mmCIF file of C-alpha atoms in Angstrom:
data_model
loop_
_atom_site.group_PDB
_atom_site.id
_atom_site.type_symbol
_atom_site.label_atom_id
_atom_site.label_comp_id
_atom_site.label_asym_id
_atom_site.label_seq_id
_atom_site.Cartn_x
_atom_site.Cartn_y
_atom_site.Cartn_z
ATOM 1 C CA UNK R 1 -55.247 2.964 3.792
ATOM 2 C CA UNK R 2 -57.449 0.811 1.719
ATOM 3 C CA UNK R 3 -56.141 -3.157 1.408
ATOM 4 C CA UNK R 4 -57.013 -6.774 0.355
ATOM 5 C CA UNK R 5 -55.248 -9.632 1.726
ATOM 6 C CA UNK R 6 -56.186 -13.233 0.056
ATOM 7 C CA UNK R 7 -54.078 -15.143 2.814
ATOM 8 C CA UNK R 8 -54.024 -18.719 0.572
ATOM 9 C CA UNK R 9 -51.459 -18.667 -2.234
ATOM 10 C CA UNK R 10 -53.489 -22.019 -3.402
ATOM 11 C CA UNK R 11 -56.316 -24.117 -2.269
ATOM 12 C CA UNK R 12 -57.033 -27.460 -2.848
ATOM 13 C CA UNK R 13 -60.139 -29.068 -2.998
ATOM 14 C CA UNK R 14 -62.058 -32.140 -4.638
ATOM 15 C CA UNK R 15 -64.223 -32.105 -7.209
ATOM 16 C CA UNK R 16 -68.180 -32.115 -5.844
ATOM 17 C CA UNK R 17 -66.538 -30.781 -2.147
ATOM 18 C CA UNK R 18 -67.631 -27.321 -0.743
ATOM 19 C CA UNK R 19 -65.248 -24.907 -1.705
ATOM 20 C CA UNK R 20 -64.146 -21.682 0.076
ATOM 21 C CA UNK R 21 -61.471 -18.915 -0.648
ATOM 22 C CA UNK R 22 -60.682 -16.519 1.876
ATOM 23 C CA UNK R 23 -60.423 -12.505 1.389
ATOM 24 C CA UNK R 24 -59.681 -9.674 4.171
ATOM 25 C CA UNK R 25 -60.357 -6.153 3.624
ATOM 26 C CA UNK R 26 -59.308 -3.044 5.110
ATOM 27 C CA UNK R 27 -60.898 0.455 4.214
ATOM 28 C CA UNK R 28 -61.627 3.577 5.640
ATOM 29 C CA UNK R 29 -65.159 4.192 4.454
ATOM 30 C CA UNK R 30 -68.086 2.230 3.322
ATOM 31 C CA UNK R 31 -66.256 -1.427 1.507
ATOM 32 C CA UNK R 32 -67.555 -2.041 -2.153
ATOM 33 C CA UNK R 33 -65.854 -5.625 -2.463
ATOM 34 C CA UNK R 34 -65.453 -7.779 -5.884
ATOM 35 C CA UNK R 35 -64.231 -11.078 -7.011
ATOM 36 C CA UNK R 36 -62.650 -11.768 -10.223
ATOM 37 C CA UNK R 37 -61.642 -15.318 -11.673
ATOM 38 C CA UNK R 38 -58.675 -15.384 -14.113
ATOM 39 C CA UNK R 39 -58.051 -18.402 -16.489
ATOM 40 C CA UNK R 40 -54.799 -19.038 -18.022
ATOM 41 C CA UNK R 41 -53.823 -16.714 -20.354
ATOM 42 C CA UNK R 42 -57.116 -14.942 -20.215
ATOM 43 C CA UNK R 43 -58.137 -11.097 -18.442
ATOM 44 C CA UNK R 44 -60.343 -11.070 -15.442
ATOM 45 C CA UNK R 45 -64.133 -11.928 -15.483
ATOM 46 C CA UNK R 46 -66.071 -10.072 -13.214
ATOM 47 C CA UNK R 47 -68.069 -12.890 -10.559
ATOM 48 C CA UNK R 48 -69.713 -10.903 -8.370
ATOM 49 C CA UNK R 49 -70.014 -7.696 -5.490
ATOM 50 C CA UNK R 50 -70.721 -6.881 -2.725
ATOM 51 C CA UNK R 51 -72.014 -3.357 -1.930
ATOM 52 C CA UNK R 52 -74.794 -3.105 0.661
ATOM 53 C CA UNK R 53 -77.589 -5.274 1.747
ATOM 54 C CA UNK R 54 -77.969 -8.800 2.338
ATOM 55 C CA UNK R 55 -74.631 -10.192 3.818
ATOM 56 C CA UNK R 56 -74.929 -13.051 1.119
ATOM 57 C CA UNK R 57 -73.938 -12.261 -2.567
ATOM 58 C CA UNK R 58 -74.784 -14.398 -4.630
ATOM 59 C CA UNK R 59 -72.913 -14.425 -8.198
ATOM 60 C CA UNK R 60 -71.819 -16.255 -11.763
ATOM 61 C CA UNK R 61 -71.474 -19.726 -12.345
ATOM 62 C CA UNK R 62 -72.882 -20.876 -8.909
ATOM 63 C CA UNK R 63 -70.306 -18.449 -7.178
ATOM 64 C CA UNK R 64 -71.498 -16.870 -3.655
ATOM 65 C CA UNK R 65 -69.705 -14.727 -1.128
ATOM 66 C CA UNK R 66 -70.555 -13.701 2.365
ATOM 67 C CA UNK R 67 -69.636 -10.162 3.749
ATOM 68 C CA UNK R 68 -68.876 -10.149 7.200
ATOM 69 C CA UNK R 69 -67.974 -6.875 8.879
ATOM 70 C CA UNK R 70 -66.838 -7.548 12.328
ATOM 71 C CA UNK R 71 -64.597 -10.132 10.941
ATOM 72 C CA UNK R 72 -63.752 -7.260 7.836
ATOM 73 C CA UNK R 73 -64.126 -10.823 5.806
ATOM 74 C CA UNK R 74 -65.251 -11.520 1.950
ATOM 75 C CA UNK R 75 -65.208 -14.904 1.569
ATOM 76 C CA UNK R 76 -66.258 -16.802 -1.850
ATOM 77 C CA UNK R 77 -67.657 -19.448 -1.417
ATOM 78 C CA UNK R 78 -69.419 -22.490 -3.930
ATOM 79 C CA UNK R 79 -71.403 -25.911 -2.397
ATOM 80 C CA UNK R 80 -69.645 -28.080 -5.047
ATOM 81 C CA UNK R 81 -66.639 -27.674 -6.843
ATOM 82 C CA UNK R 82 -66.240 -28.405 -10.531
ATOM 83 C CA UNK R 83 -62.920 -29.156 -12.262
ATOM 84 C CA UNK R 84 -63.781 -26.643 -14.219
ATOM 85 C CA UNK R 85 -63.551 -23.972 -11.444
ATOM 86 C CA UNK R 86 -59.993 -24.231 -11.278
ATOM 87 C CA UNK R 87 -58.404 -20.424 -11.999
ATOM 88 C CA UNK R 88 -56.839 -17.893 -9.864
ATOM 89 C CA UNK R 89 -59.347 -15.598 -8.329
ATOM 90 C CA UNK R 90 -58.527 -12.322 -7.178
ATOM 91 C CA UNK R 91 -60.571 -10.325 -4.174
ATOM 92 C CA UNK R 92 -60.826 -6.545 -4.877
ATOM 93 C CA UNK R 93 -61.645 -3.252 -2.740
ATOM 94 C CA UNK R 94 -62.429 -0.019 -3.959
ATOM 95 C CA UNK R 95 -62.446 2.784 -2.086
ATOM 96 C CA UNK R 96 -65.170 4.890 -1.766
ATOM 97 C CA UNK R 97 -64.341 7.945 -3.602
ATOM 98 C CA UNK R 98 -64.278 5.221 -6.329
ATOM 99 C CA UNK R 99 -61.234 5.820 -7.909
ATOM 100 C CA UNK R 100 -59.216 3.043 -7.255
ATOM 101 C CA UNK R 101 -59.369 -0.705 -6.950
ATOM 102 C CA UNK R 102 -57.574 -2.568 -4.848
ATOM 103 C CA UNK R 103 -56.050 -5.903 -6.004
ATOM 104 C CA UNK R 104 -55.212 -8.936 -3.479
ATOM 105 C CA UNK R 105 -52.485 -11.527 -4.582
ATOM 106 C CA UNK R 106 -54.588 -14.038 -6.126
ATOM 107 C CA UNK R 107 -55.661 -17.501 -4.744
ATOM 108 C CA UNK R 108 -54.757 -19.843 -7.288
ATOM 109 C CA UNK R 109 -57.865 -22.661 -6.887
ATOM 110 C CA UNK R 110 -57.405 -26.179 -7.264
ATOM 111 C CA UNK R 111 -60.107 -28.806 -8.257
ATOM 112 C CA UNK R 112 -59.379 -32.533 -8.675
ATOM 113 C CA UNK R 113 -61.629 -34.775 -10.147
ATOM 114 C CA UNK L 1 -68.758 -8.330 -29.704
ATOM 115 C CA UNK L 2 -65.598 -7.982 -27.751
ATOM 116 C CA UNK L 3 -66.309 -5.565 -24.911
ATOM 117 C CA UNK L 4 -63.101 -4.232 -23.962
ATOM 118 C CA UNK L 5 -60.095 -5.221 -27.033
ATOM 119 C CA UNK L 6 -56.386 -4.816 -26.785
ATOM 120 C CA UNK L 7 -53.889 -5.258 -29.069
ATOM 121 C CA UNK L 8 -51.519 -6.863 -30.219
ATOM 122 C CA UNK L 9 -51.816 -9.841 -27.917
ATOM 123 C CA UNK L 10 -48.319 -10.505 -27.790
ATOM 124 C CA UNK L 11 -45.789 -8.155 -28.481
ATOM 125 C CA UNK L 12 -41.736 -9.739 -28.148
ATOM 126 C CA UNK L 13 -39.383 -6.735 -28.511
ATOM 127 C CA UNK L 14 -35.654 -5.472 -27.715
ATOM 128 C CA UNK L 15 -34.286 -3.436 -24.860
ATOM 129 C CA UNK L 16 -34.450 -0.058 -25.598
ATOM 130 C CA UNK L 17 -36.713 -0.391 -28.135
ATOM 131 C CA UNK L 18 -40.513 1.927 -28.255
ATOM 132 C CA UNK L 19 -43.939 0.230 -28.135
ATOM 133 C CA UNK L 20 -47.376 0.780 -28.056
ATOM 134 C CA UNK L 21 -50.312 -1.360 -26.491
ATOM 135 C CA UNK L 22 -54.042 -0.055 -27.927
ATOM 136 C CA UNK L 23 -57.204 -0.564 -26.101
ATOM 137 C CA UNK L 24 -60.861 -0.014 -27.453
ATOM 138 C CA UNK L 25 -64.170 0.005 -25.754
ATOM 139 C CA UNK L 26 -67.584 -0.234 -26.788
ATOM 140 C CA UNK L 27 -69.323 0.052 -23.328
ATOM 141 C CA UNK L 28 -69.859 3.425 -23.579
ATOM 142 C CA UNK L 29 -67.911 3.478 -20.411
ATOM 143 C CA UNK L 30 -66.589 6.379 -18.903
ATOM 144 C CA UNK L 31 -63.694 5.373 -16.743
ATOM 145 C CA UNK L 32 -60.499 3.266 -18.379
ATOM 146 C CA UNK L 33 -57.609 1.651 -16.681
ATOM 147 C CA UNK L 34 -54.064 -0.098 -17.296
ATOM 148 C CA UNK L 35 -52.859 -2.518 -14.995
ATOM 149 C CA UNK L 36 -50.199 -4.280 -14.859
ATOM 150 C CA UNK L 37 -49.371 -7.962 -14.191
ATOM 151 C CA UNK L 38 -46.448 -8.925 -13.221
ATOM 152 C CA UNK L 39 -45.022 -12.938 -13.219
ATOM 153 C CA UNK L 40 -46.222 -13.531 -9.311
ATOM 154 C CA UNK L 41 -49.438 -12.787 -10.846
ATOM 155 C CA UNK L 42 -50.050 -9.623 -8.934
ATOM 156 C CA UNK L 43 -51.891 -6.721 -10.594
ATOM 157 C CA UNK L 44 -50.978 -3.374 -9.913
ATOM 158 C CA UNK L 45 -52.790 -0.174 -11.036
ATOM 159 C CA UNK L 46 -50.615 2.118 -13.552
ATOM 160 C CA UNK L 47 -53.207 4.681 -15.130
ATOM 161 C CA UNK L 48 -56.707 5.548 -15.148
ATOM 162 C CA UNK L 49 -58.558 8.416 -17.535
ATOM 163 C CA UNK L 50 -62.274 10.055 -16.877
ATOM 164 C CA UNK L 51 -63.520 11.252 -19.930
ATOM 165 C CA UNK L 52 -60.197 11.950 -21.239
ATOM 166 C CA UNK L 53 -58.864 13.205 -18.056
ATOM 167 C CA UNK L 54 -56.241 11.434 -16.242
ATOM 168 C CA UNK L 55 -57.086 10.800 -12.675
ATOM 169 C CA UNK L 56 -55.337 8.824 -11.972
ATOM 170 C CA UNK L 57 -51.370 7.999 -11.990
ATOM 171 C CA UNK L 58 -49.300 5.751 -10.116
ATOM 172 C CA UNK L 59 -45.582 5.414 -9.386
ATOM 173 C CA UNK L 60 -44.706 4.563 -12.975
ATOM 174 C CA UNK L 61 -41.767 5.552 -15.060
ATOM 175 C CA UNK L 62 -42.361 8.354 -17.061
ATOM 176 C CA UNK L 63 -41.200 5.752 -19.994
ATOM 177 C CA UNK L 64 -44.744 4.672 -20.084
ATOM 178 C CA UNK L 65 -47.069 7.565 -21.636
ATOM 179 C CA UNK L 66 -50.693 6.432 -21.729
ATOM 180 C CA UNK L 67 -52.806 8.439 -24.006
ATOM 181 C CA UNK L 68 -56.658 8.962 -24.501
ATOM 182 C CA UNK L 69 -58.020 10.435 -27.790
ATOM 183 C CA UNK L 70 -61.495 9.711 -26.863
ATOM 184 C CA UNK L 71 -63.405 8.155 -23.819
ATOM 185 C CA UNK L 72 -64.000 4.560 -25.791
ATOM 186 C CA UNK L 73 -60.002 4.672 -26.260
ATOM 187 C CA UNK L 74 -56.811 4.131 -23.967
ATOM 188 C CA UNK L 75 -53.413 3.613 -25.305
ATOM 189 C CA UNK L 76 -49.991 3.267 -23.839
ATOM 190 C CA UNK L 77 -46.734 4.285 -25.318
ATOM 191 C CA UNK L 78 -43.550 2.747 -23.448
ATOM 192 C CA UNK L 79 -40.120 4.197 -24.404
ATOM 193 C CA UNK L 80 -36.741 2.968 -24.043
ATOM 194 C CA UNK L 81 -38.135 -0.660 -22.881
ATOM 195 C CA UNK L 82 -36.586 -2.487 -20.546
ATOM 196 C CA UNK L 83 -36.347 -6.262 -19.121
ATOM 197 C CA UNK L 84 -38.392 -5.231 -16.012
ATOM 198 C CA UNK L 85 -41.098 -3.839 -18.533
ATOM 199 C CA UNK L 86 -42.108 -7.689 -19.263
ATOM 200 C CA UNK L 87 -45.579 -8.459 -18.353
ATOM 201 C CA UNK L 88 -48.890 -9.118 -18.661
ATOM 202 C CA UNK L 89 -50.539 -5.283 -19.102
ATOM 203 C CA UNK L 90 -54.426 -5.427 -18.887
ATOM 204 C CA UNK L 91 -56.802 -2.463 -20.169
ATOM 205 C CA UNK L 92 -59.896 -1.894 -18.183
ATOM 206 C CA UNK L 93 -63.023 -0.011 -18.244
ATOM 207 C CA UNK L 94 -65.922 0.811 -15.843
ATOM 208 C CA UNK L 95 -69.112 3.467 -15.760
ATOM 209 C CA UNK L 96 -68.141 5.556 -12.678
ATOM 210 C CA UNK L 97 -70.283 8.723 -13.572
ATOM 211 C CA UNK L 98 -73.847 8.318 -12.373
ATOM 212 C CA UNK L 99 -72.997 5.284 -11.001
ATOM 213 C CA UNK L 100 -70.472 5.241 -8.142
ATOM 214 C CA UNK L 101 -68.083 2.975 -6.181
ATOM 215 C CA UNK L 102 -70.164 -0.031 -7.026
ATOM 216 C CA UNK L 103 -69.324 -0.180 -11.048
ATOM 217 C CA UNK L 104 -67.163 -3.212 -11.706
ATOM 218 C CA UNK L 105 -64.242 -2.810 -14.111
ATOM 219 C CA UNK L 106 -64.481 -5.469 -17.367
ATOM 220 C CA UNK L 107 -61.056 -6.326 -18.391
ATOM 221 C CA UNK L 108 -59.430 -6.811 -22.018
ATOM 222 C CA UNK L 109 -57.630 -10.179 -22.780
ATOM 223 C CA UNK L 110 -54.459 -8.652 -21.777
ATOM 224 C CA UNK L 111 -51.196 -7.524 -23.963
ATOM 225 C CA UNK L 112 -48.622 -9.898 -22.851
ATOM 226 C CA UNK L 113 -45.091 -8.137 -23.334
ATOM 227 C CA UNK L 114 -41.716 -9.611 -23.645
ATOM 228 C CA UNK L 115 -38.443 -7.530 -23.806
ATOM 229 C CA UNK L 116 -35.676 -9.760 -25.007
#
């Protein structure tokens, strides 16, 4: 069965620090992984996706993510954080008879100035 | 241009009252979704049309009736509503055919629904 699992409910970091935000997948077939960022009261914006190639995905708004599949990880990951940044971003799977996504819980990101 | 719109944006009803949430696309998209959020944020799948054709449909009650007149259109009809219906329900679109597992959905601003 096809999963996400964002493990953080929230991460805090400071403004102009390295940011990360942590994703775990778990499919059967080939993994064609997303991330979305939500801001308040808005629908998701796409960021970026993985879905074969270079292990490094590189995205919007300064957004990267690195696939690793021993570790079945999907991490997003920026150098410096803005205030700005601060949303709720969501880690996605779909399977590959492309049908579905696959939500995770959201990792609500903090950044103080 | 909005890509993918919904409306209304906010829709406060009654219990047992009837609704309906409208989505339009101009994409040219041939996949659409509902989801639904719920107050913990999380988003679950509800509905998805190909072309007009339903493919897919989760545990839902059949209260909720989604409809498709047309690929650029998705709408959902909820009957007899109910407290649990309140959310956060988000239309969604992506280009599956000729283009596989790797099409990312694009989301509407989301039809926020309160049942009073």
């Amino acid at each position: 069965a096809q999963s996400v699992a964002q493990p953080e409910d929230q991460v805090n970091v400071a403004e102009g620090n390295p940011l990360t935000v942590k994703c775990t997948y778990s499919v059967s077939g080939n993994p064609y992984l997303f991330w979305y960022v939500q801001y308040p009261n808005r629908g998701l914006q796409f960021l970026l996706k993985y879905i074969t190639g270079d292990n490094l995905v590189k995205g919007s708004y300064g957004f990267e993510a690195e696939f690793n599949k021993s570790q079945t990880s999907f991490h997003l990951k920026k150098p410096s954080a803005l205030v700005s940044d601060s949303a709720l971003y969501f880690c996605a799977v779909r399977e590959e008879n492309f049908n579905k996504f696959y939500f995770g819980s959201g990792t609500k990101l903090n950044v103080k100035p | 241009d909005t890509a993918v719109s919904q409306t209304p944006k906010y829709l406060v009803t009654q219990m047992g009252n009837d609704k309906s949430i409208k989505c339009e696309q101009n994409l040219g998209h041939d996949t659409m979704y509902w989801y639904k959020q719920d107050s913990k944020k999380f988003l679950k799948i509800m509905f998805s049309y190909n072309n007009k054709e339903l493919i897919i449909n989760e545990t839902v009650p059949n209260r909720f009736s989604p409809k498709s007149p047309d690929k650029a259109h998705l709408n959902l009809h909820i009957n007899s509503l109910e407290l649990g219906d309140s959310a956060v329900y988000f239309c969604a679109s992506s280009q599956d055919g000729g283009g596989g597992p790797q099409r990312e959905l694009f989301f509407g601003e989301g039809s926020r629904l309160t049942v009073l």
